[in-house]
PDB file of C-alpha atoms in Angstrom:
ATOM      1  CA  UNK A   1      45.585  44.683 -21.534  1.00 60.00           C
ATOM      2  CA  UNK A   2      45.342  41.817 -18.422  1.00 75.00           C
ATOM      3  CA  UNK A   3      43.407  40.403 -16.066  1.00 86.00           C
ATOM      4  CA  UNK A   4      45.433  42.176 -13.632  1.00 95.00           C
ATOM      5  CA  UNK A   5      44.694  44.984 -14.410  1.00 95.00           C
ATOM      6  CA  UNK A   6      44.762  47.814 -17.500  1.00 95.00           C
ATOM      7  CA  UNK A   7      46.910  50.727 -18.815  1.00 96.00           C
ATOM      8  CA  UNK A   8      44.716  52.926 -17.314  1.00 95.00           C
ATOM      9  CA  UNK A   9      44.576  52.013 -13.849  1.00 96.00           C
ATOM     10  CA  UNK A  10      48.108  51.275 -14.026  1.00 97.00           C
ATOM     11  CA  UNK A  11      48.300  55.202 -14.601  1.00 97.00           C
ATOM     12  CA  UNK A  12      45.677  56.114 -11.952  1.00 96.00           C
ATOM     13  CA  UNK A  13      47.876  53.802  -9.272  1.00 97.00           C
ATOM     14  CA  UNK A  14      51.179  55.024  -9.954  1.00 97.00           C
ATOM     15  CA  UNK A  15      51.001  58.460 -11.719  1.00 95.00           C
ATOM     16  CA  UNK A  16      54.472  60.385 -12.531  1.00 92.00           C
ATOM     17  CA  UNK A  17      57.124  59.383 -13.824  1.00 93.00           C
ATOM     18  CA  UNK A  18      55.011  56.607 -15.325  1.00 95.00           C
ATOM     19  CA  UNK A  19      52.203  57.933 -17.207  1.00 93.00           C
ATOM     20  CA  UNK A  20      55.050  60.216 -19.172  1.00 95.00           C
ATOM     21  CA  UNK A  21      56.128  56.277 -20.761  1.00 97.00           C
ATOM     22  CA  UNK A  22      54.936  55.495 -23.855  1.00 97.00           C
ATOM     23  CA  UNK A  23      51.916  53.626 -24.309  1.00 96.00           C
ATOM     24  CA  UNK A  24      54.274  50.597 -25.769  1.00 97.00           C
ATOM     25  CA  UNK A  25      56.615  50.798 -23.129  1.00 97.00           C
ATOM     26  CA  UNK A  26      54.040  50.456 -19.901  1.00 97.00           C
ATOM     27  CA  UNK A  27      52.536  47.267 -22.143  1.00 97.00           C
ATOM     28  CA  UNK A  28      55.946  46.359 -22.372  1.00 96.00           C
ATOM     29  CA  UNK A  29      55.992  46.782 -18.364  1.00 96.00           C
ATOM     30  CA  UNK A  30      52.679  45.302 -17.502  1.00 97.00           C
ATOM     31  CA  UNK A  31      53.742  41.985 -19.534  1.00 95.00           C
ATOM     32  CA  UNK A  32      56.804  41.599 -17.669  1.00 94.00           C
ATOM     33  CA  UNK A  33      54.728  42.174 -14.071  1.00 95.00           C
ATOM     34  CA  UNK A  34      52.299  39.654 -14.950  1.00 96.00           C
ATOM     35  CA  UNK A  35      55.039  37.009 -16.275  1.00 94.00           C
ATOM     36  CA  UNK A  36      56.891  37.714 -13.063  1.00 93.00           C
ATOM     37  CA  UNK A  37      53.771  37.525 -10.846  1.00 95.00           C
ATOM     38  CA  UNK A  38      52.546  34.473 -12.888  1.00 95.00           C
ATOM     39  CA  UNK A  39      56.022  32.867 -11.818  1.00 93.00           C
ATOM     40  CA  UNK A  40      55.140  32.693  -8.325  1.00 94.00           C
ATOM     41  CA  UNK A  41      54.353  29.475  -6.393  1.00 95.00           C
ATOM     42  CA  UNK A  42      51.137  30.660  -4.850  1.00 97.00           C
ATOM     43  CA  UNK A  43      48.731  28.907  -2.560  1.00 97.00           C
ATOM     44  CA  UNK A  44      45.721  26.765  -4.355  1.00 97.00           C
ATOM     45  CA  UNK A  45      44.790  26.009  -7.712  1.00 97.00           C
ATOM     46  CA  UNK A  46      43.380  28.095 -10.974  1.00 97.00           C
ATOM     47  CA  UNK A  47      39.898  29.063 -10.434  1.00 96.00           C
ATOM     48  CA  UNK A  48      39.215  28.123 -14.306  1.00 95.00           C
ATOM     49  CA  UNK A  49      41.768  25.590 -16.421  1.00 92.00           C
ATOM     50  CA  UNK A  50      41.368  28.161 -19.336  1.00 94.00           C
ATOM     51  CA  UNK A  51      42.610  31.106 -17.127  1.00 94.00           C
ATOM     52  CA  UNK A  52      45.656  32.980 -18.803  1.00 93.00           C
ATOM     53  CA  UNK A  53      46.958  33.893 -15.845  1.00 96.00           C
ATOM     54  CA  UNK A  54      47.803  32.726 -12.145  1.00 97.00           C
ATOM     55  CA  UNK A  55      44.546  34.438 -10.536  1.00 97.00           C
ATOM     56  CA  UNK A  56      42.016  33.975 -10.002  1.00 96.00           C
ATOM     57  CA  UNK A  57      42.226  30.656  -7.587  1.00 97.00           C
ATOM     58  CA  UNK A  58      40.584  28.730  -5.127  1.00 97.00           C
ATOM     59  CA  UNK A  59      42.157  27.053  -1.226  1.00 97.00           C
ATOM     60  CA  UNK A  60      44.198  30.248  -1.048  1.00 97.00           C
ATOM     61  CA  UNK A  61      44.376  32.114   2.608  1.00 96.00           C
ATOM     62  CA  UNK A  62      45.511  35.328   4.062  1.00 94.00           C
ATOM     63  CA  UNK A  63      47.836  35.888   6.950  1.00 92.00           C
ATOM     64  CA  UNK A  64      45.277  35.784   8.900  1.00 94.00           C
ATOM     65  CA  UNK A  65      42.908  32.799   7.721  1.00 94.00           C
ATOM     66  CA  UNK A  66      40.436  33.790   6.139  1.00 95.00           C
ATOM     67  CA  UNK A  67      39.567  32.271   2.492  1.00 96.00           C
ATOM     68  CA  UNK A  68      40.445  34.612  -0.513  1.00 96.00           C
ATOM     69  CA  UNK A  69      37.553  34.889  -2.854  1.00 96.00           C
ATOM     70  CA  UNK A  70      37.855  32.879  -5.761  1.00 96.00           C
ATOM     71  CA  UNK A  71      36.261  35.424  -8.239  1.00 95.00           C
ATOM     72  CA  UNK A  72      38.866  37.634  -8.074  1.00 93.00           C
ATOM     73  CA  UNK A  73      42.234  38.923  -7.858  1.00 96.00           C
ATOM     74  CA  UNK A  74      42.893  40.361  -4.300  1.00 96.00           C
ATOM     75  CA  UNK A  75      43.947  44.185  -4.419  1.00 96.00           C
ATOM     76  CA  UNK A  76      47.290  43.258  -2.920  1.00 96.00           C
ATOM     77  CA  UNK A  77      47.869  41.648  -5.910  1.00 97.00           C
ATOM     78  CA  UNK A  78      47.100  43.796  -8.095  1.00 97.00           C
ATOM     79  CA  UNK A  79      49.084  46.594  -6.299  1.00 97.00           C
ATOM     80  CA  UNK A  80      51.848  44.189  -6.608  1.00 97.00           C
ATOM     81  CA  UNK A  81      51.179  44.122 -10.364  1.00 97.00           C
ATOM     82  CA  UNK A  82      51.620  47.444 -10.618  1.00 97.00           C
ATOM     83  CA  UNK A  83      54.963  47.941  -8.566  1.00 95.00           C
ATOM     84  CA  UNK A  84      55.852  45.390 -10.608  1.00 95.00           C
ATOM     85  CA  UNK A  85      55.731  47.090 -13.664  1.00 96.00           C
ATOM     86  CA  UNK A  86      56.826  50.358 -12.139  1.00 95.00           C
ATOM     87  CA  UNK A  87      60.282  48.534 -11.047  1.00 93.00           C
ATOM     88  CA  UNK A  88      60.241  46.914 -14.645  1.00 93.00           C
ATOM     89  CA  UNK A  89      60.509  50.252 -16.335  1.00 94.00           C
ATOM     90  CA  UNK A  90      63.112  51.790 -14.242  1.00 90.00           C
ATOM     91  CA  UNK A  91      65.206  48.503 -14.847  1.00 86.00           C
ATOM     92  CA  UNK A  92      64.900  46.957 -10.971  1.00 83.00           C
ATOM     93  CA  UNK A  93      62.171  44.517 -11.670  1.00 82.00           C
ATOM     94  CA  UNK A  94      64.444  41.469 -12.116  1.00 74.00           C
ATOM     95  CA  UNK A  95      67.327  43.229  -9.944  1.00 64.00           C
ATOM     96  CA  UNK A  96      69.864  41.273  -8.332  1.00 59.00           C
ATOM     97  CA  UNK A  97      72.100  42.708  -5.485  1.00 59.00           C
ATOM     98  CA  UNK A  98      75.976  42.358  -6.397  1.00 59.00           C
ATOM     99  CA  UNK A  99      79.012  41.880  -4.320  1.00 58.00           C
ATOM    100  CA  UNK A 100      81.051  44.361  -3.888  1.00 61.00           C
ATOM    101  CA  UNK A 101      84.993  43.445  -3.173  1.00 61.00           C
ATOM    102  CA  UNK A 102      86.244  46.612  -1.350  1.00 68.00           C
ATOM    103  CA  UNK A 103      90.262  46.172  -0.333  1.00 69.00           C
ATOM    104  CA  UNK A 104      91.923  49.122   2.244  1.00 72.00           C
ATOM    105  CA  UNK A 105      96.002  49.207   2.898  1.00 76.00           C
ATOM    106  CA  UNK A 106      97.576  51.266   5.277  1.00 78.00           C
ATOM    107  CA  UNK A 107     101.147  51.872   5.598  1.00 79.00           C
ATOM    108  CA  UNK A 108     103.211  53.313   8.401  1.00 82.00           C
ATOM    109  CA  UNK A 109     106.838  53.116   7.386  1.00 82.00           C
ATOM    110  CA  UNK A 110     107.957  49.418   6.966  1.00 82.00           C
ATOM    111  CA  UNK A 111     104.521  48.331   8.613  1.00 82.00           C
ATOM    112  CA  UNK A 112     101.330  47.583   6.179  1.00 77.00           C
ATOM    113  CA  UNK A 113      98.460  46.411   6.617  1.00 77.00           C
ATOM    114  CA  UNK A 114      95.601  45.250   3.422  1.00 75.00           C
ATOM    115  CA  UNK A 115      92.407  44.312   4.320  1.00 71.00           C
ATOM    116  CA  UNK A 116      89.805  42.807   1.470  1.00 68.00           C
ATOM    117  CA  UNK A 117      85.968  42.498   2.648  1.00 60.00           C
ATOM    118  CA  UNK A 118      82.933  41.796   0.580  1.00 62.00           C
ATOM    119  CA  UNK A 119      79.766  44.465   0.738  1.00 60.00           C
ATOM    120  CA  UNK A 120      76.303  43.649  -0.074  1.00 57.00           C
ATOM    121  CA  UNK A 121      74.352  45.761  -1.701  1.00 55.00           C
ATOM    122  CA  UNK A 122      71.039  46.053  -0.645  1.00 53.00           C
ATOM    123  CA  UNK A 123      67.582  45.262  -3.317  1.00 51.00           C
ATOM    124  CA  UNK A 124      65.400  48.144  -3.814  1.00 53.00           C
ATOM    125  CA  UNK A 125      63.026  48.865  -1.052  1.00 53.00           C
ATOM    126  CA  UNK A 126      60.621  48.804  -3.676  1.00 57.00           C
ATOM    127  CA  UNK A 127      61.124  45.131  -4.583  1.00 76.00           C
ATOM    128  CA  UNK A 128      61.089  44.621  -0.573  1.00 83.00           C
ATOM    129  CA  UNK A 129      57.244  46.261  -1.134  1.00 87.00           C
ATOM    130  CA  UNK A 130      56.434  43.930  -3.961  1.00 91.00           C
ATOM    131  CA  UNK A 131      57.199  40.726  -1.776  1.00 89.00           C
ATOM    132  CA  UNK A 132      55.426  41.957   1.444  1.00 90.00           C
ATOM    133  CA  UNK A 133      52.282  42.260  -0.747  1.00 93.00           C
ATOM    134  CA  UNK A 134      52.433  39.325  -1.971  1.00 95.00           C
ATOM    135  CA  UNK A 135      53.825  37.177   0.704  1.00 93.00           C
ATOM    136  CA  UNK A 136      50.638  36.008   2.271  1.00 95.00           C
ATOM    137  CA  UNK A 137      49.484  34.168  -0.974  1.00 96.00           C
ATOM    138  CA  UNK A 138      53.233  32.113  -1.382  1.00 95.00           C
ATOM    139  CA  UNK A 139      52.828  28.775  -0.574  1.00 92.00           C
ATOM    140  CA  UNK A 140      55.828  29.125   1.939  1.00 81.00           C
ATOM    141  CA  UNK A 141      54.528  32.128   3.558  1.00 59.00           C
ATOM    142  CA  UNK A 142      54.745  32.350   7.160  1.00 49.00           C
ATOM    143  CA  UNK A 143      54.393  35.577   9.184  1.00 50.00           C
ATOM    144  CA  UNK A 144      57.881  35.661  10.257  1.00 47.00           C
ATOM    145  CA  UNK A 145      58.520  36.180   6.974  1.00 45.00           C
ATOM    146  CA  UNK A 146      56.908  39.692   6.661  1.00 48.00           C
ATOM    147  CA  UNK A 147      59.306  42.348   6.827  1.00 46.00           C
ATOM    148  CA  UNK A 148      58.356  45.192   9.468  1.00 42.00           C
ATOM    149  CA  UNK A 149      58.415  48.729   8.687  1.00 42.00           C
TER     150      UNK A 149
END
């Protein structure tokens, strides 16, 4: 399906409940995952101008300063591809946290107090996992940007 990985490889990597999806659902999610990864601001440049996806690339360095092979897709990128497909299959790939406005009022006789505040719903953990997998290969990478478990 994609140079990032096949439907069969996604099945092996993701297991259940992914493997219970139809082939059409899997392919749709893999296509969106590919588009998502291809939209990133990666280090370096395409290895060949004829490439249909963003990887492999030349001039890319990992977080340890080692040059990434220009003839293959790094395992982290392949894992991120499968994780993105899984997120798409659950509707979370393009999930945007929304602020929730909460109001509370308390009354005691003729005295009342009312407070309104905004509480942000956090993004799903797997979205952060994908970000951690790809961060080191992005143009704006800095070792401070990685989330620590």
